[in-house]
PDB file of C-alpha atoms in Angstrom:
ATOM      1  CA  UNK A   1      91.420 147.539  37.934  1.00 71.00           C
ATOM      2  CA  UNK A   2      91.713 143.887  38.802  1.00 74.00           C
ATOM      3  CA  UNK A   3      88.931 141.970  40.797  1.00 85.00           C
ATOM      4  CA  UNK A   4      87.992 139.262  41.784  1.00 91.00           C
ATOM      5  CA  UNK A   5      84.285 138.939  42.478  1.00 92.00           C
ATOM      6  CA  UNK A   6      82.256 136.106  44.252  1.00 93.00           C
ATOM      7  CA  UNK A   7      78.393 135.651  44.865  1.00 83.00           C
ATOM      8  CA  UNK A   8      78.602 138.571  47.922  1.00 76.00           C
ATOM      9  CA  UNK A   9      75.103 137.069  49.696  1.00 83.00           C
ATOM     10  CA  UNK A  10      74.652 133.651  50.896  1.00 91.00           C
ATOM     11  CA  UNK A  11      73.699 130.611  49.539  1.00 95.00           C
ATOM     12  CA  UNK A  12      70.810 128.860  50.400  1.00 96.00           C
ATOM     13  CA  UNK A  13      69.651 125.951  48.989  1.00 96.00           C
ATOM     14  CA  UNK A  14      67.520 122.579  50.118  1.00 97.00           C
ATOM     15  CA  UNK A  15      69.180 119.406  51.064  1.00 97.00           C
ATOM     16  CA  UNK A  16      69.708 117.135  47.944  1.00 97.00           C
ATOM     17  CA  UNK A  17      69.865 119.720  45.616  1.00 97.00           C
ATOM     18  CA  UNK A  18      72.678 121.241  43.347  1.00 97.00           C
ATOM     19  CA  UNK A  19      74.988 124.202  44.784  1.00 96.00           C
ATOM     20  CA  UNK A  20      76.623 126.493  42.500  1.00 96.00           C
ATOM     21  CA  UNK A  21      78.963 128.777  43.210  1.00 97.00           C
ATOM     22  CA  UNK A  22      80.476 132.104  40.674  1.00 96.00           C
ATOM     23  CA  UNK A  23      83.940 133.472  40.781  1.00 96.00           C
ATOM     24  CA  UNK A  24      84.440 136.375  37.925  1.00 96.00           C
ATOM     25  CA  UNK A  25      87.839 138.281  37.748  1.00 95.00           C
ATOM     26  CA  UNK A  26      89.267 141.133  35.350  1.00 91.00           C
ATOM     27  CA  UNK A  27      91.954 142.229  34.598  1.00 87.00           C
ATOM     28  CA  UNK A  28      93.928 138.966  35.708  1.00 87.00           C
ATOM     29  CA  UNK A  29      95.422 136.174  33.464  1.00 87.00           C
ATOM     30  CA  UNK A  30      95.790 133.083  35.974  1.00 90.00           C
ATOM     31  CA  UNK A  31      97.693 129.578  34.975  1.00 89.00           C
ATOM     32  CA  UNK A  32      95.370 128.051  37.107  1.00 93.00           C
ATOM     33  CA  UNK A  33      91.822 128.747  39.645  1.00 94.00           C
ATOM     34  CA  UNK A  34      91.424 126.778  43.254  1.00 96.00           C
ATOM     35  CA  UNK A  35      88.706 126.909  45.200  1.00 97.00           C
ATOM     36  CA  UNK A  36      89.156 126.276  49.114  1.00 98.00           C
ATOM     37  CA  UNK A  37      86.789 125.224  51.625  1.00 98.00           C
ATOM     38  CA  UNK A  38      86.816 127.527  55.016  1.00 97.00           C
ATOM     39  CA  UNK A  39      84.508 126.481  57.962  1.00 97.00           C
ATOM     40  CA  UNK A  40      83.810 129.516  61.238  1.00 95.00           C
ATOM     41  CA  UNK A  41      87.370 129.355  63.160  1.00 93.00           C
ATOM     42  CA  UNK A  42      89.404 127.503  60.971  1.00 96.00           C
ATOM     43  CA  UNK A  43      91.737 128.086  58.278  1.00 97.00           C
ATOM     44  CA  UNK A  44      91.309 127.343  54.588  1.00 97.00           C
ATOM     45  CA  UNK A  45      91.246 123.885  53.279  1.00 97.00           C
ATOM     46  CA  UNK A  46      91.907 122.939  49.478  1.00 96.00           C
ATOM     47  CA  UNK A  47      89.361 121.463  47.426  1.00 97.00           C
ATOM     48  CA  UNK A  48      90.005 121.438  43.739  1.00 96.00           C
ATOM     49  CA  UNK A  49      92.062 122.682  41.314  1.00 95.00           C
ATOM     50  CA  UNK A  50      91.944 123.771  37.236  1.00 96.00           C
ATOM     51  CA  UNK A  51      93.958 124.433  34.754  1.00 93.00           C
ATOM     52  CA  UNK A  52      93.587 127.297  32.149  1.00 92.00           C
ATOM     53  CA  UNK A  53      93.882 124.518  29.521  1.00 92.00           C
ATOM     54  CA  UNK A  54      90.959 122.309  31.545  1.00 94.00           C
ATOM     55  CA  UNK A  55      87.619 122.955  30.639  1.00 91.00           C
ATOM     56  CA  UNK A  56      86.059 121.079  33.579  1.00 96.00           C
ATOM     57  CA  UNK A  57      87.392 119.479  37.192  1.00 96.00           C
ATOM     58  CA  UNK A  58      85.683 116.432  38.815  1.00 96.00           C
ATOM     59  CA  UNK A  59      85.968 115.124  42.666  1.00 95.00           C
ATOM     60  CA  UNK A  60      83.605 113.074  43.991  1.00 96.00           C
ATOM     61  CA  UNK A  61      80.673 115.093  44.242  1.00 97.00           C
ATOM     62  CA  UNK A  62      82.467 118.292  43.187  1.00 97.00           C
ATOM     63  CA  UNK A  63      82.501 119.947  39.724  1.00 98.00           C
ATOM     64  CA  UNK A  64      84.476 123.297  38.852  1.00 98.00           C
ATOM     65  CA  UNK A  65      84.430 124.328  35.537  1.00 97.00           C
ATOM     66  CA  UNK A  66      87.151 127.243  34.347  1.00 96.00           C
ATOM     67  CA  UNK A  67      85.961 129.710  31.590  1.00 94.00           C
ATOM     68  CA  UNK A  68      89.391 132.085  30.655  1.00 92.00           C
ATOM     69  CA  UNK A  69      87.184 133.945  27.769  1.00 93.00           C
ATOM     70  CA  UNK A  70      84.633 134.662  29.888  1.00 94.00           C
ATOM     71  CA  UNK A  71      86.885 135.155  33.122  1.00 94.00           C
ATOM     72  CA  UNK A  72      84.735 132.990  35.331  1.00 95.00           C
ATOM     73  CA  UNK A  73      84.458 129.780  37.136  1.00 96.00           C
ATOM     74  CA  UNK A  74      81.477 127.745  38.476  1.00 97.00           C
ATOM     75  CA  UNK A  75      82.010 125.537  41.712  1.00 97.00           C
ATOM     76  CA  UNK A  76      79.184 122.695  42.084  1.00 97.00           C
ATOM     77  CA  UNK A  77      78.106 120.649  44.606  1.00 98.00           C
ATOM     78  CA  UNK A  78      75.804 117.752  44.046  1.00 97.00           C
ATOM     79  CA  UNK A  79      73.485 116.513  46.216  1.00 97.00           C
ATOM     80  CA  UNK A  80      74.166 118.814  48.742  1.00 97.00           C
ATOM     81  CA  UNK A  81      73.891 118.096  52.470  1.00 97.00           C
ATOM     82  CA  UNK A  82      74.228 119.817  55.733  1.00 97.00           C
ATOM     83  CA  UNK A  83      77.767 119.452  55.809  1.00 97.00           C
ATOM     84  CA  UNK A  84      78.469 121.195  52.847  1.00 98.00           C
ATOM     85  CA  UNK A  85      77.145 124.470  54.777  1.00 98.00           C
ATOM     86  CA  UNK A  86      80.938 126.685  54.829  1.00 97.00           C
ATOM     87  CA  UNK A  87      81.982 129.397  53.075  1.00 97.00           C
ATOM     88  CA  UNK A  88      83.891 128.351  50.124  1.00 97.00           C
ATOM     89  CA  UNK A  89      87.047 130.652  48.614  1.00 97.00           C
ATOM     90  CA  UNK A  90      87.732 131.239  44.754  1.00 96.00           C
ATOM     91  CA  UNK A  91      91.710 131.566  44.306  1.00 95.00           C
ATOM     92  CA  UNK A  92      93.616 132.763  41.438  1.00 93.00           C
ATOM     93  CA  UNK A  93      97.065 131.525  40.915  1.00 89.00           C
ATOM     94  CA  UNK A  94     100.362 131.392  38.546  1.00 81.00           C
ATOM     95  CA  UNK A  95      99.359 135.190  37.911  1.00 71.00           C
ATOM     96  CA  UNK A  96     103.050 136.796  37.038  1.00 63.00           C
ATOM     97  CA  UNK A  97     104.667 133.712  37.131  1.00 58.00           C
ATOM     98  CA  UNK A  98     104.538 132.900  41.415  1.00 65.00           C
ATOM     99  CA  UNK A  99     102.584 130.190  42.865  1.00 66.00           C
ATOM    100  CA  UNK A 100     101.476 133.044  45.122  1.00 78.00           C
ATOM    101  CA  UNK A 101      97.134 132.670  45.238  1.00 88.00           C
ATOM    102  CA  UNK A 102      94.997 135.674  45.052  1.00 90.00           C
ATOM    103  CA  UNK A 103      91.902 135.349  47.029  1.00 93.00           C
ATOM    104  CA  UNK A 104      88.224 136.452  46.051  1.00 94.00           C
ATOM    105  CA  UNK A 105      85.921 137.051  49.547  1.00 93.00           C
ATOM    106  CA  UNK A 106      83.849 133.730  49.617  1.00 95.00           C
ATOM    107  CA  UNK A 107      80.532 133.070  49.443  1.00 95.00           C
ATOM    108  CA  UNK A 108      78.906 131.297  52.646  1.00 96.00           C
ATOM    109  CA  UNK A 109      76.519 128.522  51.420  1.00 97.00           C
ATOM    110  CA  UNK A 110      74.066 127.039  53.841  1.00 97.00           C
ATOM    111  CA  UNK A 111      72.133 124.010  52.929  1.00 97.00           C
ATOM    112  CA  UNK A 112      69.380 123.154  54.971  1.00 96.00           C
ATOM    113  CA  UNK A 113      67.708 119.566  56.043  1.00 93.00           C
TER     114      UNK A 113
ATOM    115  CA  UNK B   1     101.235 113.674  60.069  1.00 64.00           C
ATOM    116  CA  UNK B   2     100.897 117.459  61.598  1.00 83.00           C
ATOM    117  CA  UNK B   3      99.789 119.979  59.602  1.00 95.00           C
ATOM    118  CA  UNK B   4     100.632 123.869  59.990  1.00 97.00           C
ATOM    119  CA  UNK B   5     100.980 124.513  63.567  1.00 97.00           C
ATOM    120  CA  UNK B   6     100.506 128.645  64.770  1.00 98.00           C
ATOM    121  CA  UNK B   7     101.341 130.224  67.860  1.00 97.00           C
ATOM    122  CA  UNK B   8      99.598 131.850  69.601  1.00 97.00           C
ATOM    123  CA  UNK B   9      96.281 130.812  68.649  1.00 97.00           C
ATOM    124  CA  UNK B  10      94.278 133.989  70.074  1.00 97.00           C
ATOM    125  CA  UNK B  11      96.068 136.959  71.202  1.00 97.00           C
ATOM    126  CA  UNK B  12      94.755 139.919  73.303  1.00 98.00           C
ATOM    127  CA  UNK B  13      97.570 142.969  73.154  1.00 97.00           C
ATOM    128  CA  UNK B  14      97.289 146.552  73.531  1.00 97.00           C
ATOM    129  CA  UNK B  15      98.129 149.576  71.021  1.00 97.00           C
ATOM    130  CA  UNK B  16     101.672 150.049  71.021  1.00 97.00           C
ATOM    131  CA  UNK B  17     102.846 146.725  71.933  1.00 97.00           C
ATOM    132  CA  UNK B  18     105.048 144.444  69.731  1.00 97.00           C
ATOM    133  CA  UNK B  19     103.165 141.190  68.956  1.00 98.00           C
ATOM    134  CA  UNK B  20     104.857 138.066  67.758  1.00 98.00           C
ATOM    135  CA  UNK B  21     103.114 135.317  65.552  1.00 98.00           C
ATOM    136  CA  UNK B  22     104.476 132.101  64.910  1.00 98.00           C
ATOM    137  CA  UNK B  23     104.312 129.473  61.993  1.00 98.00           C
ATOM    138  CA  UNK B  24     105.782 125.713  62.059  1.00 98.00           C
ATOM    139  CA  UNK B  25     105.415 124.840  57.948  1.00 98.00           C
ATOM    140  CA  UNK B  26     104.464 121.297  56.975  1.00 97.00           C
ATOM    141  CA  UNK B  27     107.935 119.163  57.110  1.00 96.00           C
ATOM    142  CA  UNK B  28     109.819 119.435  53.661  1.00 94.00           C
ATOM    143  CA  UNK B  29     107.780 122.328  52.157  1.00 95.00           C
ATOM    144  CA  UNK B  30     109.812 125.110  50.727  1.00 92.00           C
ATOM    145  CA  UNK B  31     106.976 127.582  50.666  1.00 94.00           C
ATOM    146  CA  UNK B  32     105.867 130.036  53.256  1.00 96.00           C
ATOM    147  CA  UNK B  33     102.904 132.322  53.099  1.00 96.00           C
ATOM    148  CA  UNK B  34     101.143 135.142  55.701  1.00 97.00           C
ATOM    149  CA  UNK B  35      97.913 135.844  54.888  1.00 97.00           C
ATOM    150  CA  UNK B  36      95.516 138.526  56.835  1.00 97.00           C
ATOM    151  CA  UNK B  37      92.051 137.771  56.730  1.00 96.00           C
ATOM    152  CA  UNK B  38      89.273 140.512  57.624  1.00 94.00           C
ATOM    153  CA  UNK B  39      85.384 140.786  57.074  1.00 89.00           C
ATOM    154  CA  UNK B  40      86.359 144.007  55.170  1.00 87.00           C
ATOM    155  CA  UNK B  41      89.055 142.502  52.733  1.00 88.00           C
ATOM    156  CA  UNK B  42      89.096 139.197  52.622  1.00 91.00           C
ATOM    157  CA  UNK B  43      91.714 136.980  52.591  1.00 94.00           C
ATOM    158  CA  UNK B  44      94.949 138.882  51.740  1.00 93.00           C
ATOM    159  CA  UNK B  45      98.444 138.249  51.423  1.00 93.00           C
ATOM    160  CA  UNK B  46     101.424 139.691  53.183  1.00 96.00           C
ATOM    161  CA  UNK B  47     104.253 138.314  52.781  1.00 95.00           C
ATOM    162  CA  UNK B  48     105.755 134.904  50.782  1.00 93.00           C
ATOM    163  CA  UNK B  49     108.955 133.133  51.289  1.00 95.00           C
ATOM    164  CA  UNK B  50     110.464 130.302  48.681  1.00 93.00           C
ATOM    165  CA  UNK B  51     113.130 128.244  50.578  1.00 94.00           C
ATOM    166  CA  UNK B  52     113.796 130.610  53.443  1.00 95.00           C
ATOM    167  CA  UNK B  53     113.769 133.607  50.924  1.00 95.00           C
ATOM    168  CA  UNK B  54     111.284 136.638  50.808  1.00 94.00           C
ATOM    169  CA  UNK B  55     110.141 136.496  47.479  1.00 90.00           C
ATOM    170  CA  UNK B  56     107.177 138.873  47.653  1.00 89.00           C
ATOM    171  CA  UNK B  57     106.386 141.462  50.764  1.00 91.00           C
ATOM    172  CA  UNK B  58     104.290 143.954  48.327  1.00 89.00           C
ATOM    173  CA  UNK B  59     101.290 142.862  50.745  1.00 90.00           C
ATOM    174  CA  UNK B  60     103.037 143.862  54.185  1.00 93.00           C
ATOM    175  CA  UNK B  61     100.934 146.923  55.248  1.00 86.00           C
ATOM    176  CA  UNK B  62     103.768 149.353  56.334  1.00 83.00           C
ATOM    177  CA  UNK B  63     106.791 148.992  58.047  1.00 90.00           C
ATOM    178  CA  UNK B  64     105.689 148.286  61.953  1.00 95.00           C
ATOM    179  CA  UNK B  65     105.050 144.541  59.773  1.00 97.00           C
ATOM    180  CA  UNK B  66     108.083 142.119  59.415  1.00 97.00           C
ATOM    181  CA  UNK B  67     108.612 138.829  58.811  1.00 97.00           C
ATOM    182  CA  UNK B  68     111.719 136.649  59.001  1.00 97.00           C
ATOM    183  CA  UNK B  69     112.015 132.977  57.893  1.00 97.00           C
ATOM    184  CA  UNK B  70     115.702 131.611  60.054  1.00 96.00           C
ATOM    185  CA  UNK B  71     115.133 128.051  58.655  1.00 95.00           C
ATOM    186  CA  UNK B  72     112.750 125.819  56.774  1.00 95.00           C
ATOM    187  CA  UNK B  73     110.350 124.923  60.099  1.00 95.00           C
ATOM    188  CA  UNK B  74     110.414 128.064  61.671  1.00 96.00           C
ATOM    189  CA  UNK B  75     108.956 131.599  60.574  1.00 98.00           C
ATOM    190  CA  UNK B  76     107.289 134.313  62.651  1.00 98.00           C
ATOM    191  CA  UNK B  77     105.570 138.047  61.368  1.00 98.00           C
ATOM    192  CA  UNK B  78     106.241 140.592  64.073  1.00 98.00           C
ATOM    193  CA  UNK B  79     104.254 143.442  64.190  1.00 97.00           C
ATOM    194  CA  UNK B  80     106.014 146.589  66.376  1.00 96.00           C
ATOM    195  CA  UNK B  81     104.165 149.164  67.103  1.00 96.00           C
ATOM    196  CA  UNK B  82     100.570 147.358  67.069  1.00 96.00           C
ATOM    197  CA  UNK B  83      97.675 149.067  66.582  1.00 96.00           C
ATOM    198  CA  UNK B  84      93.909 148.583  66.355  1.00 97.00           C
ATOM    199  CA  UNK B  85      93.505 148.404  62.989  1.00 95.00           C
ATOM    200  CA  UNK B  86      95.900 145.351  62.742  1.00 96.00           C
ATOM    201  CA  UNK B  87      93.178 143.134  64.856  1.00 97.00           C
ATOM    202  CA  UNK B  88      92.307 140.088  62.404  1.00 97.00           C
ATOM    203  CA  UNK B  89      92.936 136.685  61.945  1.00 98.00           C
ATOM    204  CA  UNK B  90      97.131 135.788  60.706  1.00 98.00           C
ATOM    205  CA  UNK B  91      97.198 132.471  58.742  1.00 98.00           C
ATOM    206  CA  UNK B  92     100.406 130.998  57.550  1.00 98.00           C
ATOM    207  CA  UNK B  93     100.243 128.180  55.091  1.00 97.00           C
ATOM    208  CA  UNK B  94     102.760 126.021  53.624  1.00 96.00           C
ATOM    209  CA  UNK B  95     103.155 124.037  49.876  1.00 93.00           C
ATOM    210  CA  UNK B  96     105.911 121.834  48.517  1.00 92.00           C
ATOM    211  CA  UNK B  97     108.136 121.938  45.688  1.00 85.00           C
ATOM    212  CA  UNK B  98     106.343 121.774  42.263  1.00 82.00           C
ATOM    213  CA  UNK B  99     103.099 121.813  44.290  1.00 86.00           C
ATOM    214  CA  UNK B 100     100.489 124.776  43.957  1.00 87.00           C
ATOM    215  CA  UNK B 101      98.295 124.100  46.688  1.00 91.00           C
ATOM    216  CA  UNK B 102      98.276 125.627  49.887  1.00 94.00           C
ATOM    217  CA  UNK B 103      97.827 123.897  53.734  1.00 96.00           C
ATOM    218  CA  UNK B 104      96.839 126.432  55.778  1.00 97.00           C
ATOM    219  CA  UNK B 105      97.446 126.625  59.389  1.00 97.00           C
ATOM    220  CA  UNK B 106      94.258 127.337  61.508  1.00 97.00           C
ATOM    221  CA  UNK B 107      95.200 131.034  62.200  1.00 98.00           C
ATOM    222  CA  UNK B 108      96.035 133.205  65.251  1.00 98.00           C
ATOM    223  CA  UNK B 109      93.271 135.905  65.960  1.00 98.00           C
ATOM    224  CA  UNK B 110      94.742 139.115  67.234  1.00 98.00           C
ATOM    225  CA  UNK B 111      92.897 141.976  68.890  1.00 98.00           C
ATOM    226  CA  UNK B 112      94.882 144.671  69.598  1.00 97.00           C
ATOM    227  CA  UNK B 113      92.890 147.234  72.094  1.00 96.00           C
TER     228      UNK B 113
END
């Protein structure tokens, strides 16, 4: 069956330190992986976006990385700080041709001072 | 410049009543999306329009969900009879031609007693 499977517990790390985040999937053949930034009350807010023919993504202090033979991606945040602390979404898209997204369940990362 | 604007922003209705939920897309975007978002499922799609069109309802629950797009600024998902299982947070988001991201609006929370 298809999934889509993110890091279920939070994330805690230390202030300053490196954040990284796992979406897996099966059973799904994406053009293309976003990951979205969601904070308690608000909607969804886009962060980056890969291609299946990118290896690696780079924004500021953001890194995603996109995998298609093993069916994962790895979200990074350097030199985490407070305000990093959200829950952060995993999206596959272009599956069947529609720029319709497909959502894994987030993982909440908290980074403390 | 404004993003997605929803209406209502909470909503408070009890089983058996029709709710209405509104979406204002981001001027001169020709996408439309409803998402659902629960702590048991995620972040799940309904319903998307291209240009005013339904393109994909395979997400609407069941009939007692529609949705109607009557021009590019204006769409609203009606839900008739609610129920208490339909309490969760509606999010409509918006993208532009040749565009795959998403701008999501910053939900409507309905509780249906």
């Amino acid at each position: 069956s298809q999934k889509i499977e993110q890091n279920s517990e939070a994330l805690n790390i230390q202030e300053g330190k490196t954040a990284t985040l796992t979406c897996n999937y099966t059973n799904y053949s994406p053009a293309y992986l976003q990951w979205y930034r969601q904070d308690p009350g608000r909607g969804p807010v886009f962060l980056l976006l890969i291609r299946e023919n990118e290896k690696e993504k780079r924004k500021e202090r953001l890194k995603v990385t996109f995998d298609t033979t093993l069916k994962q991606s790895l979200f990074h945040i350097t030199a985490s700080q407070p305000a990093d602390s959200a829950t952060y979404l995993c999206a596959l898209g272009g599956v069947r041709g529609y720029n319709k997204l497909i959502f894994g369940a987030g993982t909440r990362l908290a980074v403390h001072p | 410049d404004a993003g997605v604007i929803q209406s209502p922003r909470h909503e408070v209705t009890e089983m058996g009543q029709e709710v209405t939920l509104r979406c204002k897309p981001i001027s001169g975007h020709n996408s439309l999306f409803w998402y659902r978002q629960t702590m048991m499922r995620g972040l799940e799609l309904l319903i998307y329009f291209n240009n005013n069109v339904p393109i994909d309802d395979s997400g609407m629950p069941e009939d007692r969900f529609s949705a109607k797009m009557p021009n590019a600024s204006f769409s609203t998902l009606k839900i008739q009879p609610s129920e208490p299982r339909d309490s969760a947070v509606y999010f409509c988001a918006s993208s532009s031609q040749g565009s795959d991201t998403q701008y999501f609006g910053p939900g409507t929370r309905l509780t249906v007693l």
